[in-house]
Coordinates of C-alpha atoms in Angstrom, one line a residue:
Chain A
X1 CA 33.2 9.0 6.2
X2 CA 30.8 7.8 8.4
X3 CA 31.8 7.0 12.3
X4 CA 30.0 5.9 15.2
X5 CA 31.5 7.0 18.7
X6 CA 31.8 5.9 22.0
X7 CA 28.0 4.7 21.3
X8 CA 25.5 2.8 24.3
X9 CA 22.2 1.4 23.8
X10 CA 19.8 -0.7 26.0
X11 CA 17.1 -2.1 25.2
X12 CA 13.8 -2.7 27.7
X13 CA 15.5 0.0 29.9
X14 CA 14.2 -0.1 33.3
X15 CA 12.9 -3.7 33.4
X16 CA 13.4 -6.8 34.0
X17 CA 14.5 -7.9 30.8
X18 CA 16.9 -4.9 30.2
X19 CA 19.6 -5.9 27.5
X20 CA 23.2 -3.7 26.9
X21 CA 23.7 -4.5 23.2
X22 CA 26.3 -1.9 22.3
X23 CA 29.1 -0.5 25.2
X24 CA 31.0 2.3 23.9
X25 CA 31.0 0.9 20.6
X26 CA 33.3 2.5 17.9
X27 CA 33.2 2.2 14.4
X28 CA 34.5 3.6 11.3
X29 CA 34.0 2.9 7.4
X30 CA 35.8 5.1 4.9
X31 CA 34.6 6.7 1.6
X32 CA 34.7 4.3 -0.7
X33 CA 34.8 1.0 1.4
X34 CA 32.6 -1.5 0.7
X35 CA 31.9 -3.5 4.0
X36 CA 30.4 -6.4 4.5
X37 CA 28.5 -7.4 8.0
X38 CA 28.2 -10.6 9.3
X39 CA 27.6 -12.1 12.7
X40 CA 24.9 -14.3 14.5
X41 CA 21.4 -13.5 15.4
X42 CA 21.2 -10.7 18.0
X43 CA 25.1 -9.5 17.3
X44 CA 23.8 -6.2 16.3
X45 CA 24.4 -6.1 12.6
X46 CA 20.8 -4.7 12.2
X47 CA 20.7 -2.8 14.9
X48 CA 23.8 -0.5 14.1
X49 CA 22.1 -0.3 10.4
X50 CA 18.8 1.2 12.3
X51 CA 20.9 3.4 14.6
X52 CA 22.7 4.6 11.5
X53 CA 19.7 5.1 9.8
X54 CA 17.5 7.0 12.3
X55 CA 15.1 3.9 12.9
X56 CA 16.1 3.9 15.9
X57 CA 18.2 6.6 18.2
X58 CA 21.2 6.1 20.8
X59 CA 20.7 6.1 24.4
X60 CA 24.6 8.6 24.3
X61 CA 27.5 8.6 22.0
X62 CA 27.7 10.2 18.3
X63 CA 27.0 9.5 14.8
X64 CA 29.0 11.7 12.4
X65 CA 28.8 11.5 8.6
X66 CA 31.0 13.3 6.9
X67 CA 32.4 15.1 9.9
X68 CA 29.0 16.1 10.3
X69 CA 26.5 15.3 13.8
X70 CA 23.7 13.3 12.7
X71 CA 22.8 11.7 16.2
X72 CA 19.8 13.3 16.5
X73 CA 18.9 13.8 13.0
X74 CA 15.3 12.7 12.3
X75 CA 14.8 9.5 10.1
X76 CA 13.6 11.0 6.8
X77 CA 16.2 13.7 6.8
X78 CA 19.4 11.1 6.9
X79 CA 17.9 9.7 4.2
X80 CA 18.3 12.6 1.8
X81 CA 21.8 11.0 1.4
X82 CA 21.5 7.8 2.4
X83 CA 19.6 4.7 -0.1
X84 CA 18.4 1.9 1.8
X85 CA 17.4 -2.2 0.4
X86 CA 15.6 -3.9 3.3
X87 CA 15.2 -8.2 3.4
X88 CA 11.7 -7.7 2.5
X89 CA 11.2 -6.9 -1.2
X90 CA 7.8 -5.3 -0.7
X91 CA 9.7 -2.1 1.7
X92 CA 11.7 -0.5 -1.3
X93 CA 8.6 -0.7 -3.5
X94 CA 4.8 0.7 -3.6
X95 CA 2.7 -2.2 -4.9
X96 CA 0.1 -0.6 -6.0
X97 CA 2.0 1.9 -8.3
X98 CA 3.2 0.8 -11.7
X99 CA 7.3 0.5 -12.2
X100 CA 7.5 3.4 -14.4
X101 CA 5.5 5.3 -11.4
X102 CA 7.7 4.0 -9.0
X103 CA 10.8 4.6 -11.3
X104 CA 9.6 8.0 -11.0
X105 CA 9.0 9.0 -7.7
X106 CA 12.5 7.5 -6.7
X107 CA 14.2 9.7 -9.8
X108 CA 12.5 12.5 -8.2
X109 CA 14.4 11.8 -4.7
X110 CA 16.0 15.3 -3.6
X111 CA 13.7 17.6 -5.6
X112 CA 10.7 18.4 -4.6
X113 CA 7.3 16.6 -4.7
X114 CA 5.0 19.3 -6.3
X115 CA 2.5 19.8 -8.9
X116 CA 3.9 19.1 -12.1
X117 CA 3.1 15.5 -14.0
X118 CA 4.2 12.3 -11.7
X119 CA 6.2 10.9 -14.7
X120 CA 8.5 12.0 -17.6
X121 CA 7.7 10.1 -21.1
X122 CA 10.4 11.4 -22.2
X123 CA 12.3 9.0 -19.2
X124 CA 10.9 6.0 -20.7
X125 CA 13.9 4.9 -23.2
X126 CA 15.9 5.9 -20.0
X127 CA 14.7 3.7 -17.3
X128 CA 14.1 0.9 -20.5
X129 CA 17.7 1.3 -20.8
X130 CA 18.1 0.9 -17.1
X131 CA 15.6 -2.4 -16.4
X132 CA 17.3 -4.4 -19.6
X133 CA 20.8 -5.4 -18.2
X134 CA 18.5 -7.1 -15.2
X135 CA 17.8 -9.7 -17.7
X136 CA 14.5 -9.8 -15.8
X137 CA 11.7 -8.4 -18.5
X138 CA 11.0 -5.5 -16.4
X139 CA 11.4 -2.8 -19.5
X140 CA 8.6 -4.7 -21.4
X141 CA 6.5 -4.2 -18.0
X142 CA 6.6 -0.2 -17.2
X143 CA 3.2 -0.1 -16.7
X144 CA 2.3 -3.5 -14.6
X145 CA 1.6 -2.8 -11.3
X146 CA 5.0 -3.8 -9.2
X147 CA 2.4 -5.8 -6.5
X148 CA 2.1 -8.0 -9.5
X149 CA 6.0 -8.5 -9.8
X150 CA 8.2 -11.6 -8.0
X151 CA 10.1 -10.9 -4.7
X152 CA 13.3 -11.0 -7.0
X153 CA 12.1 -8.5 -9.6
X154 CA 10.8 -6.2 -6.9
X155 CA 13.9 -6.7 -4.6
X156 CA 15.9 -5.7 -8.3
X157 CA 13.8 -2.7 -8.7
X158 CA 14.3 -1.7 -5.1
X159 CA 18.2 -1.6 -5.4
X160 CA 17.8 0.5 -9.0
X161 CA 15.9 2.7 -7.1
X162 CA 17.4 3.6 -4.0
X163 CA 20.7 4.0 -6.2
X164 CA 19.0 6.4 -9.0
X165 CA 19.8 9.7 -6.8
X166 CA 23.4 10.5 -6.0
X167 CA 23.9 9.0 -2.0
X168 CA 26.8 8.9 -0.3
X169 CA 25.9 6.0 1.7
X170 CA 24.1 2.4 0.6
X171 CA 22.9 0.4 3.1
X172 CA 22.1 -3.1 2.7
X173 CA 20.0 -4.8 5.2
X174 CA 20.3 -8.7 4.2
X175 CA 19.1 -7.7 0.8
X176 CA 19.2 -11.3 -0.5
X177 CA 17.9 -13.2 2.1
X178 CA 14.1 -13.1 1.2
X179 CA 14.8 -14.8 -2.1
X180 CA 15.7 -18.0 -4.1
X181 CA 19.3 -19.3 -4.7
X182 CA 19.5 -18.4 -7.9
X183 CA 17.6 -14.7 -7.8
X184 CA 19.4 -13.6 -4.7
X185 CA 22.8 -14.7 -7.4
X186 CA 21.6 -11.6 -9.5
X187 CA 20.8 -9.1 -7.0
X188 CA 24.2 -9.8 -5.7
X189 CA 26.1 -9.6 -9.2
X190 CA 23.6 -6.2 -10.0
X191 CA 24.8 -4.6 -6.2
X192 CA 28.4 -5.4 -7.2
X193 CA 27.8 -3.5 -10.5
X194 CA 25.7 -0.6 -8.7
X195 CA 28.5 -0.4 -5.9
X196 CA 31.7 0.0 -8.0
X197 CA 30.4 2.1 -10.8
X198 CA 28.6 4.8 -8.2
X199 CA 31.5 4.0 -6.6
X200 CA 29.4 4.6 -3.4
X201 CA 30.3 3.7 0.4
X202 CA 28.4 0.4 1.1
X203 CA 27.7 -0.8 4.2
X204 CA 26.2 -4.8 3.8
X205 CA 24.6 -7.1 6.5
X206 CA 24.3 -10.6 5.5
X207 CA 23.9 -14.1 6.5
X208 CA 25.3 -15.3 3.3
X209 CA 29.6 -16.2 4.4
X210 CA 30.1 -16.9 0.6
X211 CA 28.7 -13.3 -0.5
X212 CA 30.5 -11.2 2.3
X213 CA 33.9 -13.1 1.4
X214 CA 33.6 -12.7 -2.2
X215 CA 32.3 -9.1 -2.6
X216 CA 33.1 -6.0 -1.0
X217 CA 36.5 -4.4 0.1
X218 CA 36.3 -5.3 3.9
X219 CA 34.6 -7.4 6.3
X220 CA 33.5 -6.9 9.7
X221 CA 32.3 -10.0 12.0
X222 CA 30.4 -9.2 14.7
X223 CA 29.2 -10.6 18.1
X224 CA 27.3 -9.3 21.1
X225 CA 27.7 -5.6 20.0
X226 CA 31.5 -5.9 19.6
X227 CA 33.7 -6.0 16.2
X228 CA 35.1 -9.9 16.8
X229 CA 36.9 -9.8 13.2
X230 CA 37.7 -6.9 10.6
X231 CA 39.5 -7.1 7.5
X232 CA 40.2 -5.3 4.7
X233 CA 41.8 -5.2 1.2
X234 CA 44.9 -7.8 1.1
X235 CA 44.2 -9.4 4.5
X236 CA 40.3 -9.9 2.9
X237 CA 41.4 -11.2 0.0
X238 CA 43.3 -14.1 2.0
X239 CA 40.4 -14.7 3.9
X240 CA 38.3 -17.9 3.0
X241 CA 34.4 -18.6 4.5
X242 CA 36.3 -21.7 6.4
X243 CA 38.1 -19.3 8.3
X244 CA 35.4 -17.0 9.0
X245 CA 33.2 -20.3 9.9
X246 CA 35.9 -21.0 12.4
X247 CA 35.5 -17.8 14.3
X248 CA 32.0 -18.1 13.9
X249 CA 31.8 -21.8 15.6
X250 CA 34.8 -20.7 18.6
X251 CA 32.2 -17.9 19.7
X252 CA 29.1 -20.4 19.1
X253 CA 31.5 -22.2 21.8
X254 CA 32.5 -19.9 23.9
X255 CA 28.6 -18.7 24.5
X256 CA 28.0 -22.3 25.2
X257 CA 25.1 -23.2 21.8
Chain B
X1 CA -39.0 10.0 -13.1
X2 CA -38.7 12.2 -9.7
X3 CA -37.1 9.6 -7.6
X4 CA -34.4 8.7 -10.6
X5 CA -33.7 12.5 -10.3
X6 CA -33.6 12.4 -6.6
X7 CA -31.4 9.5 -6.3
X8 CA -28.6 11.3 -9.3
X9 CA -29.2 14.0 -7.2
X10 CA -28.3 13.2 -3.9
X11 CA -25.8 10.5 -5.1
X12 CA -23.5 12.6 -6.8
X13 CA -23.6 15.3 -3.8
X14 CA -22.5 12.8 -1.8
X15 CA -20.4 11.2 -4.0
X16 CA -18.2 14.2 -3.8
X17 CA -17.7 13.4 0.1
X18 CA -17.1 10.2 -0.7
X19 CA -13.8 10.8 -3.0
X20 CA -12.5 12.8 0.3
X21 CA -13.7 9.9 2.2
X22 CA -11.4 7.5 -0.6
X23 CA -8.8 9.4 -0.1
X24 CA -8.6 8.2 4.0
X25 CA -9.8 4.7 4.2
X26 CA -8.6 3.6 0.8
X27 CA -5.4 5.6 0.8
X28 CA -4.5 6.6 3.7
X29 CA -5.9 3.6 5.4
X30 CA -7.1 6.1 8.1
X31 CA -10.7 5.6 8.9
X32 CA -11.2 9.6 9.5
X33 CA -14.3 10.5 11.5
X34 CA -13.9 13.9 11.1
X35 CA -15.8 13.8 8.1
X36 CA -19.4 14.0 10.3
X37 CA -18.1 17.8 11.5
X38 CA -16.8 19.1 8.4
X39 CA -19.9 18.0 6.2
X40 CA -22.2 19.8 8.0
X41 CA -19.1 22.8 8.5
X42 CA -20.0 23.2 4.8
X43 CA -23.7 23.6 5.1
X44 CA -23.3 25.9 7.9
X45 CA -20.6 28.1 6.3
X46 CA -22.7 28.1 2.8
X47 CA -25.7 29.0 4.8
X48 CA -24.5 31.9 7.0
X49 CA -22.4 33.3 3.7
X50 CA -25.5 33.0 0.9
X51 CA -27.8 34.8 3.8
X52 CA -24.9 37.8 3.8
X53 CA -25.3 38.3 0.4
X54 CA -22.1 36.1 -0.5
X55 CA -22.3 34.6 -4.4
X56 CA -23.3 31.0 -4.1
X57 CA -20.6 30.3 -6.3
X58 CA -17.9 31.0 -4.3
X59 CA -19.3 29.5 -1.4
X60 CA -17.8 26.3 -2.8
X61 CA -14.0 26.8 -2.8
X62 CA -14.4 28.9 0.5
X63 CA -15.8 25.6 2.1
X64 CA -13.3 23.5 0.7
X65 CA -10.3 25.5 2.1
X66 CA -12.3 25.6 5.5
X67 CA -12.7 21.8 5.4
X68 CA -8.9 21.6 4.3
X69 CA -8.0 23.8 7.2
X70 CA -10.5 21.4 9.4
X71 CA -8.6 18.0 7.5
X72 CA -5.0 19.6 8.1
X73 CA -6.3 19.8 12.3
X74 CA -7.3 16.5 12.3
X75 CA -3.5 15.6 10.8
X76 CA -1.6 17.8 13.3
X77 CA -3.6 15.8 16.1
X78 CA -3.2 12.4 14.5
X79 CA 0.8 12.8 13.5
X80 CA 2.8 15.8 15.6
X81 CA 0.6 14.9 18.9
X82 CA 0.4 11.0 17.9
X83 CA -3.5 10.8 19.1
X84 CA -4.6 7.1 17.1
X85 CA -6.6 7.6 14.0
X86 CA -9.9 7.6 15.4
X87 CA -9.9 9.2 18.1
X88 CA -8.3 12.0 16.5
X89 CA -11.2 12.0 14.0
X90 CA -13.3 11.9 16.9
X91 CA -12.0 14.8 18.6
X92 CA -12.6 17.0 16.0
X93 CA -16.1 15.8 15.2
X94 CA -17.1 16.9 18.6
X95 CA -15.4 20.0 18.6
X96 CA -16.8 20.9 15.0
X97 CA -20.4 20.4 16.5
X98 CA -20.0 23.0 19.2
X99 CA -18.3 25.6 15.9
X100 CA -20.9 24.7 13.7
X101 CA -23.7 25.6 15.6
X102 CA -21.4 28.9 16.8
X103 CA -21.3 29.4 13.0
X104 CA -24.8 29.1 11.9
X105 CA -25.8 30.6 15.6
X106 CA -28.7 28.6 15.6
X107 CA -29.6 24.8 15.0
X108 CA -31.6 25.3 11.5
X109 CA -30.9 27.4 9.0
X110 CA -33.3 27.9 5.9
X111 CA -32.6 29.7 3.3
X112 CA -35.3 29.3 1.1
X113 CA -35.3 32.8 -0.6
X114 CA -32.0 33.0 -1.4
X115 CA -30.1 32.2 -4.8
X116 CA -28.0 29.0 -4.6
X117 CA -25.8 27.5 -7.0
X118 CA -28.9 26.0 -8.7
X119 CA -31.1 28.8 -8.3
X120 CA -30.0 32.2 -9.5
X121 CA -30.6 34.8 -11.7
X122 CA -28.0 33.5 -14.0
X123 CA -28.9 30.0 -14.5
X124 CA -32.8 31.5 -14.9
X125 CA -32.0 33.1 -17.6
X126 CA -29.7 30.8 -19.9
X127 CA -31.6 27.7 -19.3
X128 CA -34.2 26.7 -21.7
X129 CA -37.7 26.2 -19.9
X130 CA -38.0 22.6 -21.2
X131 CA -34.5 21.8 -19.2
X132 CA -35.6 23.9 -16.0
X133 CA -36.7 20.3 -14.5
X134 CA -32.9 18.9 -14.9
X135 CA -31.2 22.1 -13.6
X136 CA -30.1 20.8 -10.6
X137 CA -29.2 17.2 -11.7
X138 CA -26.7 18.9 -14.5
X139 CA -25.0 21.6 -12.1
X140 CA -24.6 19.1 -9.7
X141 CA -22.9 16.6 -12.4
X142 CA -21.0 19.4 -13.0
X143 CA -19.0 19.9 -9.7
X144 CA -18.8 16.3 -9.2
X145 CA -17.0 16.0 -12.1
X146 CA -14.6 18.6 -12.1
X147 CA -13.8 17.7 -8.4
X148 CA -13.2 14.2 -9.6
X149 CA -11.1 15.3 -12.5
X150 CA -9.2 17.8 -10.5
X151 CA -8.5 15.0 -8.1
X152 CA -7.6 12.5 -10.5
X153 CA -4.6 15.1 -11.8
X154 CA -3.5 15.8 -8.1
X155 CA -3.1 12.0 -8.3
X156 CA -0.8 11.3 -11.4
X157 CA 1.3 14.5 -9.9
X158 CA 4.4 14.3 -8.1
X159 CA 2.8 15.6 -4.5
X160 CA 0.1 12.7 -5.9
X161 CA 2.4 9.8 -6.3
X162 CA 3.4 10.5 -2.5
X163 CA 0.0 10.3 -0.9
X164 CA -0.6 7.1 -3.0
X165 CA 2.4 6.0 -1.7
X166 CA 2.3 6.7 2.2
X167 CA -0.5 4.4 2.8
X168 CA 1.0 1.8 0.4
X169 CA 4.6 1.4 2.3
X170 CA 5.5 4.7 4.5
X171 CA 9.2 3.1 5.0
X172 CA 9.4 4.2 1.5
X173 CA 8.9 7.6 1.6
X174 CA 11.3 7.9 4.3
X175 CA 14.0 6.0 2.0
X176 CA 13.1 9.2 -0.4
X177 CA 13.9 11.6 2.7
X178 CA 10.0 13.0 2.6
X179 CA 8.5 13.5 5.6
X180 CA 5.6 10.8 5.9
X181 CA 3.6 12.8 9.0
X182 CA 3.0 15.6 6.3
X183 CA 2.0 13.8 3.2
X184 CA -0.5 12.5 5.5
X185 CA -2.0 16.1 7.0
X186 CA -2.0 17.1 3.1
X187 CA -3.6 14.1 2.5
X188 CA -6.1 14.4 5.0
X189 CA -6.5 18.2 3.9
X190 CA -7.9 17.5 0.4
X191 CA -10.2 14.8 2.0
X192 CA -12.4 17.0 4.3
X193 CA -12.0 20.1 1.8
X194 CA -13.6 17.7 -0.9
X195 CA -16.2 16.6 2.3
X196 CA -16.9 19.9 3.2
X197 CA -17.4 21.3 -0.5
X198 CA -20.1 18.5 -0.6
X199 CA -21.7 19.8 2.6
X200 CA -21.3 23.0 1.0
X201 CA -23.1 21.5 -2.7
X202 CA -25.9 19.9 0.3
X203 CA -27.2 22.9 1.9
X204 CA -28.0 24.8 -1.1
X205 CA -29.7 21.6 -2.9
X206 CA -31.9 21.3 0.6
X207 CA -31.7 25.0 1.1
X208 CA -31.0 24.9 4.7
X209 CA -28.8 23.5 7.6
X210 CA -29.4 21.5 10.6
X211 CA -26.9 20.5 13.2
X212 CA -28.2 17.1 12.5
X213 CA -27.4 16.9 8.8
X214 CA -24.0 15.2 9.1
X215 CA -24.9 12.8 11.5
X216 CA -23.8 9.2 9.7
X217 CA -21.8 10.7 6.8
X218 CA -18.8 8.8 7.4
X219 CA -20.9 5.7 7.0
X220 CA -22.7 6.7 3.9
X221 CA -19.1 7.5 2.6
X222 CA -17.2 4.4 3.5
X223 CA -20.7 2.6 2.0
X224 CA -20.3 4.4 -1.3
X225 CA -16.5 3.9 -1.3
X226 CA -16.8 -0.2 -0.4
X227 CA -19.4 -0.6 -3.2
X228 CA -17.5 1.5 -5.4
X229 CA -14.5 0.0 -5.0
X230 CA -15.3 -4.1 -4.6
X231 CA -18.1 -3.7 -7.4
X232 CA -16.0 -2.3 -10.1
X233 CA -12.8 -4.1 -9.2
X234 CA -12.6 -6.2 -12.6
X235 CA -12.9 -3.2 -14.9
X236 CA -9.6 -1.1 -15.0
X237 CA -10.9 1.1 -18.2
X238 CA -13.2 2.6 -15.2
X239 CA -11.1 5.0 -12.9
X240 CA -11.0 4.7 -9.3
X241 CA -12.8 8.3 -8.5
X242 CA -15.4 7.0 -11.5
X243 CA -16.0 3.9 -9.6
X244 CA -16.4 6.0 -6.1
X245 CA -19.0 8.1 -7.5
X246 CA -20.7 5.5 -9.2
X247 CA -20.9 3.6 -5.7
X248 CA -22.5 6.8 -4.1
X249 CA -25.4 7.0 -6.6
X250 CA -25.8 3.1 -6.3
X251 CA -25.5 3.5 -2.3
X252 CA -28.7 6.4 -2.7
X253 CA -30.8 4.2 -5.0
X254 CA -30.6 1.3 -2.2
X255 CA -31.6 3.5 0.3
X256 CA -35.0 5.5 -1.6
X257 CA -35.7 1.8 -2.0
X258 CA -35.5 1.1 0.4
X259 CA -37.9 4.0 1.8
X260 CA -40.4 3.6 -1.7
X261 CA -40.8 0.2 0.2
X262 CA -42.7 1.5 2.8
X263 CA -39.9 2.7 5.7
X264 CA -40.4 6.0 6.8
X265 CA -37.7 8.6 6.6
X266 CA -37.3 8.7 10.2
X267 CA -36.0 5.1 9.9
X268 CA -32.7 6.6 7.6
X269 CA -30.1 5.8 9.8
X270 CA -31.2 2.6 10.4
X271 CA -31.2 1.8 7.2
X272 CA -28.0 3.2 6.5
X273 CA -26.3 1.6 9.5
X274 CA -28.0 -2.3 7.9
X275 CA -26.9 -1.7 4.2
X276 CA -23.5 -0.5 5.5
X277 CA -23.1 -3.8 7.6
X278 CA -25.0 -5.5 4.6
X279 CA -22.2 -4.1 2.2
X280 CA -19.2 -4.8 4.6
X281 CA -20.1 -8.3 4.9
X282 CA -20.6 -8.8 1.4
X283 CA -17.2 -7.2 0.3
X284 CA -15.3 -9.4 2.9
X285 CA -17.0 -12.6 1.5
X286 CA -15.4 -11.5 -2.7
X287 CA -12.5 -11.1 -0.6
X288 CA -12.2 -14.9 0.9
X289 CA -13.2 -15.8 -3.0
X290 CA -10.3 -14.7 -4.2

């Protein structure tokens, strides 16, 4: 379980253009919830990801995962448990290493980085195994360099390999946003997939309505570093992207755009 | 005949510099200055140890885990007291100055009656008499090549795959939960141990030190690392560390050359500092091609 309590944060403290985006903000997300962000630009969707992360620390309140305090926990070390997928498709990769390389080092995630051989021949059928249901070509390309690969293939590889290690937490930071129609439709399908048979708490920012209303277990709306809408299970399953537009265009409204 | 051996000479002992200097600009993306201390570190060390009586042979791993001590400094500077890149580099090339001359205790060194790695009893008395002229060229082929072979296996290791991959895209490391600050120090560690084995490989081919000596390495390795590197782009059957080396010998033909046509030695850095601009411009301009 992951909660965030009672937490403040400012940004530009001490100048002109100081900014309060979250006031004793509480949240909460259960094991096994699959949650789906969405809100305006500047509603803090990203920003809660970076605080939960580590890319960025609170000015007071706590962050507990698991019971455990991770306020203060440095970046790297959250991530032990924690996979990420950024919007850019180029963060979850290393260009100038080949997919089987970069297959490898994210298998490797947990252990530690020594002196035995980078990669495993003997992992080859498995990752092979892996890449085909992507219906991308990947397995035929183990050794191109991923630099060489498409925003879509690398953003697909990304997601494989932030998901190879047990985690208890996914975080999805617009994922799709970066790419075409049509890829971002597979990335989508392949989280779905990744999500329910890891069965892994998801946390998932996006500006796509139509995504956060068709996938996931709950949906969170948010606006000026407050919850505005949460739903979950049944009440999500009534819920259609008209009625979330609706909420969206009364606070557009009320803000005055 | 001479000036061929000269130039293989002199290019492959720097060429082992310029694999630790790879390892920072092309890796890392860390344009590490340090390298100017801990070459010369090498030659002072080697120096002070041969005139004790020390084998030459083990002068060469001492240096290099001096130098990796030196790199792993430089690290702590640049990523727990987060001092920018070059002036990190710089700090320790002007504190290195002041312990290499503490180290030597003078500012030249000779040791011109002492065995070195190319000089000894040993070598005397295995090698052939019509091979004594190519001696030093082969012993010197040999380090180079087991330090680029040894670094070429750190590479395709686990620990490898990490320093590739923290100059590439550091966010990813920290998705993998490694700490990026270190990968970097151990980066920059194998980089000056590799620059001050060289240093080490130096003093005993010009059997002596001078304070002066590393004056301008960084520039002869970023040189020999750019030529390397843009020249040999195209062919993939040639290995990075191959090209690297390669580039240094090319880098030391250019330059005796450039002396055989008439400049006098004193001119050196000169020249150095105009082919390095010379190469630098030329580089950028493939890279608008493409």
């Amino acid at each position: 379980m992951l909660e965030l309590v009672n937490v403040n944060k400012n940004f530009n403290s001490g100048t002109i253009n100081e900014m309060c985006l979250f006031k004793d903000f509480n949240f909460k997300v259960e094991d096994g919830q699959f949650v789906s962000v969405v809100g305006s630009n500047g509603s803090g969707k990203t920003s809660m990801l970076n605080l939960i992360c580590g890319s960025m620390l609170v000015d007071s309140g706590k962050i507990l995962i698991n019971g455990e305090d991770i306020t203060y926990k440095k970046e790297f070390l959250r991530h032990k448990n924690v996979g990420r997928v950024f919007q850019d498709p180029s963060k979850g990769t290393c260009p100038s290493m080949n997919i089987l390389e970069n297959l490898s080092v994210a298998d490797n995630k947990g252990k530690p980085y020594n002196l035995t051989r980078g990669t495993n021949r003997k992992k080859i059928e498995a990752y092979k195994d892996m890449l085909r249901p992507l219906n991308l070509g990947l397995e035929d390309k183990l050794f191109t360099k991923v630099g060489a690969l498409s925003g879509g293939q690398r953003q697909a590889l990304a997601l494989l390999m932030s998901t190879m290690t047990p985690i208890d937490f996914l975080i999805l930071d617009e994922h799709t946003a970066a790419l075409d129609p049509k890829t971002a439709e597979i990335i989508m399908e392949l989280t779905n997939q990744i999500v329910r048979e890891k069965k892994v708490t998801t946390i998932m920012v996006t500006h796509n309505l139509r995504y956060a209303v068709e996938y996931g277990n709950r949906l969170v709306m948010m606006h000026e570093g407050t919850v505005v809408m949460d739903k979950s299970d049944e009440e999500k399953k009534n819920i259609s992207t008209e009625d979330i537009m609706r909420v969206f265009n009364q606070i557009s409204v009320e803000c005055g755009n | 005949m001479a000036l061929i051996l000269s130039v293989l000479e002199q290019g492959m002992i720097y060429a082992i510099m310029a694999l630790g200097v790879y390892i920072t600009y092309k890796i890392l993306d860390f344009p590490d200055l340090t390298v100017d201390g801990s070459f010369p570190l090498g030659a002072a060390v080697t120096v002070v140890l041969i005139s004790k009586g020390i084998s030459p042979v083990l002068t060469l791993p001492i240096s290099f885990v001096l130098g990796a001590l030196v790199g792993t400094l430089t690290g702590i500077i640049h990523v727990k007291l987060k001092v920018r890149d070059l002036l990190s580099g710089i700090i320790m090339m002007t504190a290195l100055y002041t312990v290499n001359l503490r180290i030597a205790g003078r500012a030249n060194f000779p040791i011109y009656n002492e065995e070195t790695i190319f000089n000894n009893g040993f070598l005397n008395s295995v090698v052939p008499a019509a091979l004594a002229p190519y001696t030093t060229v082969i012993v010197i082929f040999i380090v180079t090549i087991i330090c680029k072979y040894l670094l070429d296996a750190y590479m395709s290791t686990k620990s490898g795959f990490l320093l590739r991959a923290v100059g590439d895209n550091p966010t990813l490391l920290t998705s993998l939960g490694v700490d990026k600050g270190l990968v970097k120090i151990v980066g920059l560690a194998i980089s000056n141990g590799l620059v001050t084995l060289s240093g080490s490989v130096f003093a005993q081919h010009q059997r002596f030190f001078d304070i002066s000596v590393g004056t301008g390495t960084v520039v002869i390795g970023l040189a020999s690392v750019i030529i390397g590197t843009s020249l040999f782009r195209k062919i993939t059957v040639l290995r990075v560390t191959s090209s690297v080396v390669v580039g240094s010998i090319l880098y030391k033909a250019c330059v005796a050359l450039a002396i055989s046509m008439g400049l006098e030695s004193s001119d050196l850095k000169l020249i150095t500092a105009i082919l390095f601009l010379l190469i630098l411009v030329i580089a950028m301009d493939r890279k608008k091609v493409q």
